[in-house]
Short mmCIF file of C-alpha atoms and ligand atoms in Angstrom, two decimals:
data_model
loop_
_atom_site.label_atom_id
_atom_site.label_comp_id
_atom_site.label_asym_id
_atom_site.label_seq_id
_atom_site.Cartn_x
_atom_site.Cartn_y
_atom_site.Cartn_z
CA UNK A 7 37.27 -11.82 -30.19
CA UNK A 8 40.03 -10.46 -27.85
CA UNK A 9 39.93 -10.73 -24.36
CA UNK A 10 40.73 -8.63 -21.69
CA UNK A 11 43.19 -10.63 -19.28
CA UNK A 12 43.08 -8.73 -15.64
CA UNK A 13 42.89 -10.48 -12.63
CA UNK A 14 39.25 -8.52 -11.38
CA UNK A 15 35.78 -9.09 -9.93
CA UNK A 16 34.45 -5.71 -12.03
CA UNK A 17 32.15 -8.27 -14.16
CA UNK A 18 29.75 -9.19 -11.27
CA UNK A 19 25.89 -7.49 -11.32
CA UNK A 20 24.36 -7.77 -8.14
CA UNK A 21 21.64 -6.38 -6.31
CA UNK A 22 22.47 -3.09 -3.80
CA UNK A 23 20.54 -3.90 -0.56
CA UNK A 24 20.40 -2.18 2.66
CA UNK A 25 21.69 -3.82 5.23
CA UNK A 26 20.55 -2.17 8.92
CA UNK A 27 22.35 -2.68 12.23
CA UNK A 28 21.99 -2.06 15.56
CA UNK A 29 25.13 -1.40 18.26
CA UNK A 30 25.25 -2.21 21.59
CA UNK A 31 23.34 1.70 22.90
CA UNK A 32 20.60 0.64 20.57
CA UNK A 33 21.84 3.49 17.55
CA UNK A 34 20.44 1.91 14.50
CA UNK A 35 22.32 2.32 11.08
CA UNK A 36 21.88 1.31 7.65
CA UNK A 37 24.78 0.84 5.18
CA UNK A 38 24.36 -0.13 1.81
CA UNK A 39 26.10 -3.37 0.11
CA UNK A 40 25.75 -5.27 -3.28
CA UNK A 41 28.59 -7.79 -2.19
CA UNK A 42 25.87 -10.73 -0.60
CA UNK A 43 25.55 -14.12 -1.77
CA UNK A 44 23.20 -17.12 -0.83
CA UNK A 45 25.64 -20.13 1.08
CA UNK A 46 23.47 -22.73 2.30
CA UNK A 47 19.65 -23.79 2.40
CA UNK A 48 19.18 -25.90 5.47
CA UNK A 49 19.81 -23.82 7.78
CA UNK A 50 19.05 -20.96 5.42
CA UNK A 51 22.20 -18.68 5.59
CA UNK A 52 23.78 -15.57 3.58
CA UNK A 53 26.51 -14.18 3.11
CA UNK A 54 27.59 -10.35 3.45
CA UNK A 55 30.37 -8.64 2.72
CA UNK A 56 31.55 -5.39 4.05
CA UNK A 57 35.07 -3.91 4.85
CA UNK A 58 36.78 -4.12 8.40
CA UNK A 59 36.93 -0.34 9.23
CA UNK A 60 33.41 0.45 8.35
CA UNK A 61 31.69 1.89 11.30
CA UNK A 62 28.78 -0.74 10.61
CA UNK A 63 31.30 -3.93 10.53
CA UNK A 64 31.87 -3.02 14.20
CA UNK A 65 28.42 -3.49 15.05
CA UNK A 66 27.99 -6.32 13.40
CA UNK A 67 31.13 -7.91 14.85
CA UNK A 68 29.94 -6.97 18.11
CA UNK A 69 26.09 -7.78 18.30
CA UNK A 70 26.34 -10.50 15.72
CA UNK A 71 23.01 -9.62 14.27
CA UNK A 72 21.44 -7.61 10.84
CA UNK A 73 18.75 -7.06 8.42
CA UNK A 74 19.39 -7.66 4.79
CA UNK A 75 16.37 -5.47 3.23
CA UNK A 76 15.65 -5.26 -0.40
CA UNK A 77 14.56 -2.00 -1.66
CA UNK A 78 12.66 -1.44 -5.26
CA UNK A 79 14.60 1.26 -7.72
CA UNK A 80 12.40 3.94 -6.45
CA UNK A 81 14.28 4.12 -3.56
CA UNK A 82 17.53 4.41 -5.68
CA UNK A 83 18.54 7.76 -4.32
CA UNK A 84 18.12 6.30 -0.73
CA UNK A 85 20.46 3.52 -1.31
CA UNK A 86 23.11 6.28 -2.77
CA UNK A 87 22.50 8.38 -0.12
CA UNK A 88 23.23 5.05 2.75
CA UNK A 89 26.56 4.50 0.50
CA UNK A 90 27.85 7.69 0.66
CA UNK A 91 27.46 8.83 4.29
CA UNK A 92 28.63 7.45 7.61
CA UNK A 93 26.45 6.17 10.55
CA UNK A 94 28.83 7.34 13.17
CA UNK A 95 28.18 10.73 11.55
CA UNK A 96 24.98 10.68 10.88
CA UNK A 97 21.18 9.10 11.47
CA UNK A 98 20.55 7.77 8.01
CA UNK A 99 17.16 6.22 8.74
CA UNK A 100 16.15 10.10 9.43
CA UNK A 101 18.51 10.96 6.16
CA UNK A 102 16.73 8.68 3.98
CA UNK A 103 13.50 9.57 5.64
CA UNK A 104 13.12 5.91 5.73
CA UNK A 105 10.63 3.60 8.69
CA UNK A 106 11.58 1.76 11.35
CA UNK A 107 9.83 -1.72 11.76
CA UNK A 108 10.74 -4.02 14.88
CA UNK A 109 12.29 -7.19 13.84
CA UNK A 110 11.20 -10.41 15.77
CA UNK A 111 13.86 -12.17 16.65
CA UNK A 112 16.52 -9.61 16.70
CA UNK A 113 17.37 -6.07 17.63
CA UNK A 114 18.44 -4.10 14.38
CA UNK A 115 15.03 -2.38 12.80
CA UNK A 116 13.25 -3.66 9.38
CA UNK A 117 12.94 -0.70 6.48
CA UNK A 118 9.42 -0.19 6.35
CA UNK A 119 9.63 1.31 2.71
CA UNK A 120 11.69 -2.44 1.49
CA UNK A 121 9.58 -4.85 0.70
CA UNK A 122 11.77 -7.77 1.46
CA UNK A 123 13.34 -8.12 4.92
CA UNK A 124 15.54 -11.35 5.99
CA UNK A 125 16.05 -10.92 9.91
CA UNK A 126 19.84 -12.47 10.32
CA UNK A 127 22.07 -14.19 13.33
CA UNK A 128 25.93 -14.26 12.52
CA UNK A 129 26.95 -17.51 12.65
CA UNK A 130 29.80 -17.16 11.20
CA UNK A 131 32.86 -14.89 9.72
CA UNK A 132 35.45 -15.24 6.82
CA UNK A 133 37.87 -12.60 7.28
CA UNK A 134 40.26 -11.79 3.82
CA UNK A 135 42.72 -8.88 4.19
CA UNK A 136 40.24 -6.12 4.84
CA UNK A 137 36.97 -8.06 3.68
CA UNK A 138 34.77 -9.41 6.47
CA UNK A 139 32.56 -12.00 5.23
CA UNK A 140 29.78 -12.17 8.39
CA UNK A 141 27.45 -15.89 7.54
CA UNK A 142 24.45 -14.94 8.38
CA UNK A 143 21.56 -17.53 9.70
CA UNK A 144 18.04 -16.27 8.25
CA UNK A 145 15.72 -16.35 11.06
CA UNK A 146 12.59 -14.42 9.53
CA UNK A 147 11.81 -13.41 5.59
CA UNK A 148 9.32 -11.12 5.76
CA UNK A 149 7.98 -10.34 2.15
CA UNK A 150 5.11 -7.90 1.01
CA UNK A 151 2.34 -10.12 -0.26
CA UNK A 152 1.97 -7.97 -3.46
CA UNK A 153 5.29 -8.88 -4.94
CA UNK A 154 3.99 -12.43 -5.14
CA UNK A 155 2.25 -13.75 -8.22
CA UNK A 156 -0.58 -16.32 -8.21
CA UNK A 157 1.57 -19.55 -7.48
CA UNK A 158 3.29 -17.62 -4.72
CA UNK A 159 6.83 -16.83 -6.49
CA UNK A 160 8.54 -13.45 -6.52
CA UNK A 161 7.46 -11.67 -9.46
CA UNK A 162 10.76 -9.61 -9.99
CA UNK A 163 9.46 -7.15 -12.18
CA UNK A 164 7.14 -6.14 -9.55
CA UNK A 165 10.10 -5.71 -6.97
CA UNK A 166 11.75 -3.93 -10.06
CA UNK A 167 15.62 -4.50 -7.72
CA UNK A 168 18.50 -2.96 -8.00
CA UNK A 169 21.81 -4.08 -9.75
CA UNK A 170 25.07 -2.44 -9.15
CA UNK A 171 28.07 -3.37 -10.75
CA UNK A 172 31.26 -1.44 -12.02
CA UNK A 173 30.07 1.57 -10.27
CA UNK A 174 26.81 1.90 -11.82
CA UNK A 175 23.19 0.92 -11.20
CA UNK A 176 21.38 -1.11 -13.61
CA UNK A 177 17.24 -2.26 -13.69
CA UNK A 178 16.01 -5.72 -14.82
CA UNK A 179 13.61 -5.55 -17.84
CA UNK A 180 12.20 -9.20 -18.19
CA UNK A 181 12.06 -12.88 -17.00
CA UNK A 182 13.53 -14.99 -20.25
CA UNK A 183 12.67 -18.06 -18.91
CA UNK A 184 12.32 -21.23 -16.27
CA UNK A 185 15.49 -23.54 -15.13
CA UNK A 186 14.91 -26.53 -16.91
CA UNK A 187 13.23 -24.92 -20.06
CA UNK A 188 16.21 -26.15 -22.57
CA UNK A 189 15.23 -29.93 -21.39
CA UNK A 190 11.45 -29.50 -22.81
CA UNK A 191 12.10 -28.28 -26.10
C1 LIG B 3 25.72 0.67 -4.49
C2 LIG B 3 26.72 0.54 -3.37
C3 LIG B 3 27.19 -0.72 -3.01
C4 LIG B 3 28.10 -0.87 -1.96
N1 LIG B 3 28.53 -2.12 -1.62
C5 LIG B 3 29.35 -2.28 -0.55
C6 LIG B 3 29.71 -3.58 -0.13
O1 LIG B 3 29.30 -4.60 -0.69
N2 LIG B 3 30.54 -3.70 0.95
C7 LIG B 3 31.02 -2.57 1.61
O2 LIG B 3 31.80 -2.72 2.58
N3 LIG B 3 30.66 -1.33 1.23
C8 LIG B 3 29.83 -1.15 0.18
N4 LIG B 3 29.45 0.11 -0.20
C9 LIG B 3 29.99 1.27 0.52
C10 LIG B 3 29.28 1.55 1.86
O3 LIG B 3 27.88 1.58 1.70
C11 LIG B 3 29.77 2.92 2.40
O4 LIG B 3 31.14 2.85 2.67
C12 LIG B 3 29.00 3.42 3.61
O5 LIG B 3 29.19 4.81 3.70
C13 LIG B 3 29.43 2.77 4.92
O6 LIG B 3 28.51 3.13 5.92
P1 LIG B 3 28.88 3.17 7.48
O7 LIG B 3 30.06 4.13 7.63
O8 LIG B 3 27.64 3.74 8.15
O9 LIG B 3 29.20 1.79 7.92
C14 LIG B 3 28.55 0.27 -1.25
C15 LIG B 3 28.06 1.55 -1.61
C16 LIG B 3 27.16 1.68 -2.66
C17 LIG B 3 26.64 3.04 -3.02
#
């Protein structure tokens, strides 16, 4: 098999989320990212990234606070839509027709319409040429009870998230098994 030898991160799948802020006025935005990673569990933190000159890495620079929400592939064209266009430009929440929820603990507003929201507190940032890498501290998950099967575990399928990688989105179609499996067998 031949390889392809070129220094890139193009091979990484991960989900597109919308992440919403809040600046100092109180003008909430949403932008969306599929650069996040989990960092730590106690205290439970996460990791976003989004570059310098974005209108929302101000904000979050500034009010050191966000929501990470996790839409379901039905709002696909939402997400698109919060990629594409600018907050400073324009209201997205009222462009994506999407609802505001208060958060509890902190300022920018929780997407009705996503069932997964993680309330965040900067704690941290990594800064890398243009990338900012904010740490955020989860203060509040709030997830929709009907994603959750009987033993109270994200049932995935249900969620039905979605993956973005190399420019394109991409669904999940099963769960193929349990950590661990390959030691009972
Ligand atoms: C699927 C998808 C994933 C994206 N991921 C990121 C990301 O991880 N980091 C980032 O800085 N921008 C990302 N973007 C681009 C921003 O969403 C886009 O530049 C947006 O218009 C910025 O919004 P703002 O001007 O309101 O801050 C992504 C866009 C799409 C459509």
């Amino acid at each position: 098999m031949k390889k392809i030898l070129e220094p890139n991160n193009a091979m990484y799948l991960l989900p597109a989320v919308l992440v919403t802020c809040c600046d100092s006025s109180g003008k909430d935005n949403i932008i969306t990212i599929a650069w996040t990673t989990n960092i730590c569990r106690k205290p439970p933190c996460l990791g976003i990234v989004i570059s310098g000159e974005k209108y929302s890495a101000t904000i979050i620079k500034d009010t050191k606070e966000f929501v990470l929400n996790v839409p379901g592939a039905q709002y696909l064209k939402e997400v698109d839509i919060c990629g594409q266009t600018h907050g400073d430009k324009v209201d997205k929440f009222e462009l994506a027709n999407f609802t505001k929820i208060d958060a509890l603990f902190v300022k920018p507003k929780l997407i009705k319409e996503c069932p997964i929201n993680m309330e965040c507190k900067v704690k941290d940032l990594f800064i890398i040429e243009d990338s900012h890498l904010f740490i955020g501290e989860v203060l509040k998950v709030h997830i929709d009870e009907n994603l959750l099967d009987s033993s109270g575990k994200i049932n995935y399928l249900k969620l039905n998230p979605i993956l973005y990688g190399d420019k394109a989105y991409w669904s999940i179609k099963d769960m193929i098994g349990y950590r661990g499996f390959s030691q009972k067998i």
